[in-house]
PDB file of C-alpha atoms in Angstrom:
ATOM      1  CA  UNK A  20      15.572   7.181   2.404  1.00 81.00           C
ATOM      2  CA  UNK A  21      12.501  10.176   1.074  1.00 89.00           C
ATOM      3  CA  UNK A  22      11.181   8.470  -1.397  1.00 93.00           C
ATOM      4  CA  UNK A  23      10.837   4.998   0.453  1.00 93.00           C
ATOM      5  CA  UNK A  24       9.329   6.740   3.343  1.00 93.00           C
ATOM      6  CA  UNK A  25       7.258   8.623   0.942  1.00 96.00           C
ATOM      7  CA  UNK A  26       6.389   4.954  -1.213  1.00 96.00           C
ATOM      8  CA  UNK A  27       5.828   3.541   2.515  1.00 96.00           C
ATOM      9  CA  UNK A  28       3.317   6.086   3.942  1.00 97.00           C
ATOM     10  CA  UNK A  29       1.176   6.146   0.345  1.00 97.00           C
ATOM     11  CA  UNK A  30       0.614   2.279   0.498  1.00 96.00           C
ATOM     12  CA  UNK A  31       0.102   2.434   4.347  1.00 97.00           C
ATOM     13  CA  UNK A  32      -2.646   4.913   3.739  1.00 97.00           C
ATOM     14  CA  UNK A  33      -3.802   2.750   0.885  1.00 95.00           C
ATOM     15  CA  UNK A  34      -4.130  -0.176   3.449  1.00 94.00           C
ATOM     16  CA  UNK A  35      -5.790   2.281   6.281  1.00 95.00           C
ATOM     17  CA  UNK A  36      -8.662   3.210   3.746  1.00 94.00           C
ATOM     18  CA  UNK A  37      -8.802  -0.471   2.895  1.00 93.00           C
ATOM     19  CA  UNK A  38      -9.431  -1.455   6.642  1.00 93.00           C
ATOM     20  CA  UNK A  39     -11.197   1.269   8.289  1.00 94.00           C
ATOM     21  CA  UNK A  40     -13.678  -0.087   5.281  1.00 95.00           C
ATOM     22  CA  UNK A  41     -13.343  -3.788   5.967  1.00 94.00           C
ATOM     23  CA  UNK A  42     -14.067  -2.126   9.654  1.00 93.00           C
ATOM     24  CA  UNK A  43     -16.995  -0.902   8.534  1.00 94.00           C
ATOM     25  CA  UNK A  44     -18.494  -3.690   6.917  1.00 96.00           C
ATOM     26  CA  UNK A  45     -18.100  -5.883   9.272  1.00 94.00           C
ATOM     27  CA  UNK A  46     -19.699  -3.806  11.578  1.00 93.00           C
ATOM     28  CA  UNK A  47     -22.264  -3.985   9.467  1.00 93.00           C
ATOM     29  CA  UNK A  48     -22.314  -0.421   8.841  1.00 93.00           C
ATOM     30  CA  UNK A  49     -22.214  -0.178   4.737  1.00 94.00           C
ATOM     31  CA  UNK A  50     -23.253   2.716   4.060  1.00 93.00           C
ATOM     32  CA  UNK A  51     -20.441   4.629   5.798  1.00 94.00           C
ATOM     33  CA  UNK A  52     -18.093   2.448   3.291  1.00 94.00           C
ATOM     34  CA  UNK A  53     -15.325   4.675   1.589  1.00 92.00           C
ATOM     35  CA  UNK A  54     -15.480   3.429  -2.238  1.00 87.00           C
ATOM     36  CA  UNK A  55     -19.740   1.429  -1.933  1.00 92.00           C
ATOM     37  CA  UNK A  56     -18.159   0.429  -5.718  1.00 93.00           C
ATOM     38  CA  UNK A  57     -16.559  -2.143  -3.846  1.00 94.00           C
ATOM     39  CA  UNK A  58     -18.811  -3.544  -1.755  1.00 95.00           C
ATOM     40  CA  UNK A  59     -19.398  -6.339  -2.548  1.00 96.00           C
ATOM     41  CA  UNK A  60     -15.768  -7.396  -2.155  1.00 96.00           C
ATOM     42  CA  UNK A  61     -15.390  -5.501   0.936  1.00 96.00           C
ATOM     43  CA  UNK A  62     -18.359  -7.987   2.191  1.00 96.00           C
ATOM     44  CA  UNK A  63     -17.202 -10.645   1.010  1.00 95.00           C
ATOM     45  CA  UNK A  64     -13.672 -10.527   2.796  1.00 93.00           C
ATOM     46  CA  UNK A  65     -15.206  -8.830   5.790  1.00 94.00           C
ATOM     47  CA  UNK A  66     -16.676 -11.872   7.298  1.00 93.00           C
ATOM     48  CA  UNK A  67     -13.602 -14.085   6.857  1.00 91.00           C
ATOM     49  CA  UNK A  68     -11.913 -12.158  10.444  1.00 90.00           C
ATOM     50  CA  UNK A  69     -13.813 -10.884  13.414  1.00 90.00           C
ATOM     51  CA  UNK A  70     -14.604  -7.260  13.349  1.00 88.00           C
ATOM     52  CA  UNK A  71     -12.107  -6.804  16.602  1.00 91.00           C
ATOM     53  CA  UNK A  72      -9.608  -8.167  13.938  1.00 91.00           C
ATOM     54  CA  UNK A  73     -10.194  -5.197  11.238  1.00 91.00           C
ATOM     55  CA  UNK A  74      -9.674  -2.942  13.781  1.00 90.00           C
ATOM     56  CA  UNK A  75      -6.850  -3.919  15.668  1.00 91.00           C
ATOM     57  CA  UNK A  76      -5.437  -4.443  11.539  1.00 91.00           C
ATOM     58  CA  UNK A  77      -6.515  -0.156  12.016  1.00 92.00           C
ATOM     59  CA  UNK A  78      -4.709   0.801  14.593  1.00 93.00           C
ATOM     60  CA  UNK A  79      -1.700  -1.450  13.996  1.00 93.00           C
ATOM     61  CA  UNK A  80      -1.643   0.462  10.445  1.00 96.00           C
ATOM     62  CA  UNK A  81      -1.894   3.873  12.380  1.00 96.00           C
ATOM     63  CA  UNK A  82       0.875   2.874  14.440  1.00 96.00           C
ATOM     64  CA  UNK A  83       3.434   2.175  11.931  1.00 96.00           C
ATOM     65  CA  UNK A  84       2.280   5.605  10.024  1.00 97.00           C
ATOM     66  CA  UNK A  85       2.852   7.203  13.542  1.00 97.00           C
ATOM     67  CA  UNK A  86       6.554   5.088  13.289  1.00 96.00           C
ATOM     68  CA  UNK A  87       7.510   6.066   9.797  1.00 96.00           C
ATOM     69  CA  UNK A  88       6.924  10.148  10.856  1.00 94.00           C
ATOM     70  CA  UNK A  89       8.903   9.183  13.863  1.00 95.00           C
ATOM     71  CA  UNK A  90      12.447   8.117  11.765  1.00 92.00           C
ATOM     72  CA  UNK A  91      11.271   4.444  11.425  1.00 94.00           C
ATOM     73  CA  UNK A  92      12.956   1.811   9.139  1.00 95.00           C
ATOM     74  CA  UNK A  93       9.888   2.112   6.324  1.00 96.00           C
ATOM     75  CA  UNK A  94      10.565  -1.672   5.336  1.00 95.00           C
ATOM     76  CA  UNK A  95      10.319  -2.483   8.693  1.00 94.00           C
ATOM     77  CA  UNK A  96       6.946  -1.554   9.239  1.00 94.00           C
ATOM     78  CA  UNK A  97       5.719  -2.937   5.988  1.00 95.00           C
ATOM     79  CA  UNK A  98       6.498  -6.111   6.880  1.00 94.00           C
ATOM     80  CA  UNK A  99       5.263  -5.821  10.143  1.00 91.00           C
ATOM     81  CA  UNK A 100       1.717  -4.346   8.959  1.00 92.00           C
ATOM     82  CA  UNK A 101       1.481  -7.337   6.463  1.00 90.00           C
ATOM     83  CA  UNK A 102       2.632  -9.978   9.180  1.00 89.00           C
ATOM     84  CA  UNK A 103      -0.582  -8.627  11.145  1.00 83.00           C
ATOM     85  CA  UNK A 104      -2.789  -8.409   8.446  1.00 79.00           C
ATOM     86  CA  UNK A 105      -2.384 -12.177   7.770  1.00 63.00           C
ATOM     87  CA  UNK A 106      -3.356 -12.974  11.070  1.00 66.00           C
ATOM     88  CA  UNK A 107      -7.041 -14.656  12.041  1.00 59.00           C
TER      89      UNK A 107
END
């Protein structure tokens, strides 16, 4: 169980970084991205959703990380975040 939690936490933290960078690019603050080498790809992806949608994705991931720390099911949390991420 601890291994699944650690893996889910690592994946959620990775997704959080991507969501943050997408929100930053969507807001026009390209200079604030964590990995500038990914900027061309981030720009292409960021325009596919409004800036508020990226912020909502980031909040969803933060809630999932909090729930994971409070013993929620790692698999269910990943499913929820993935489903919310896919919404336009």
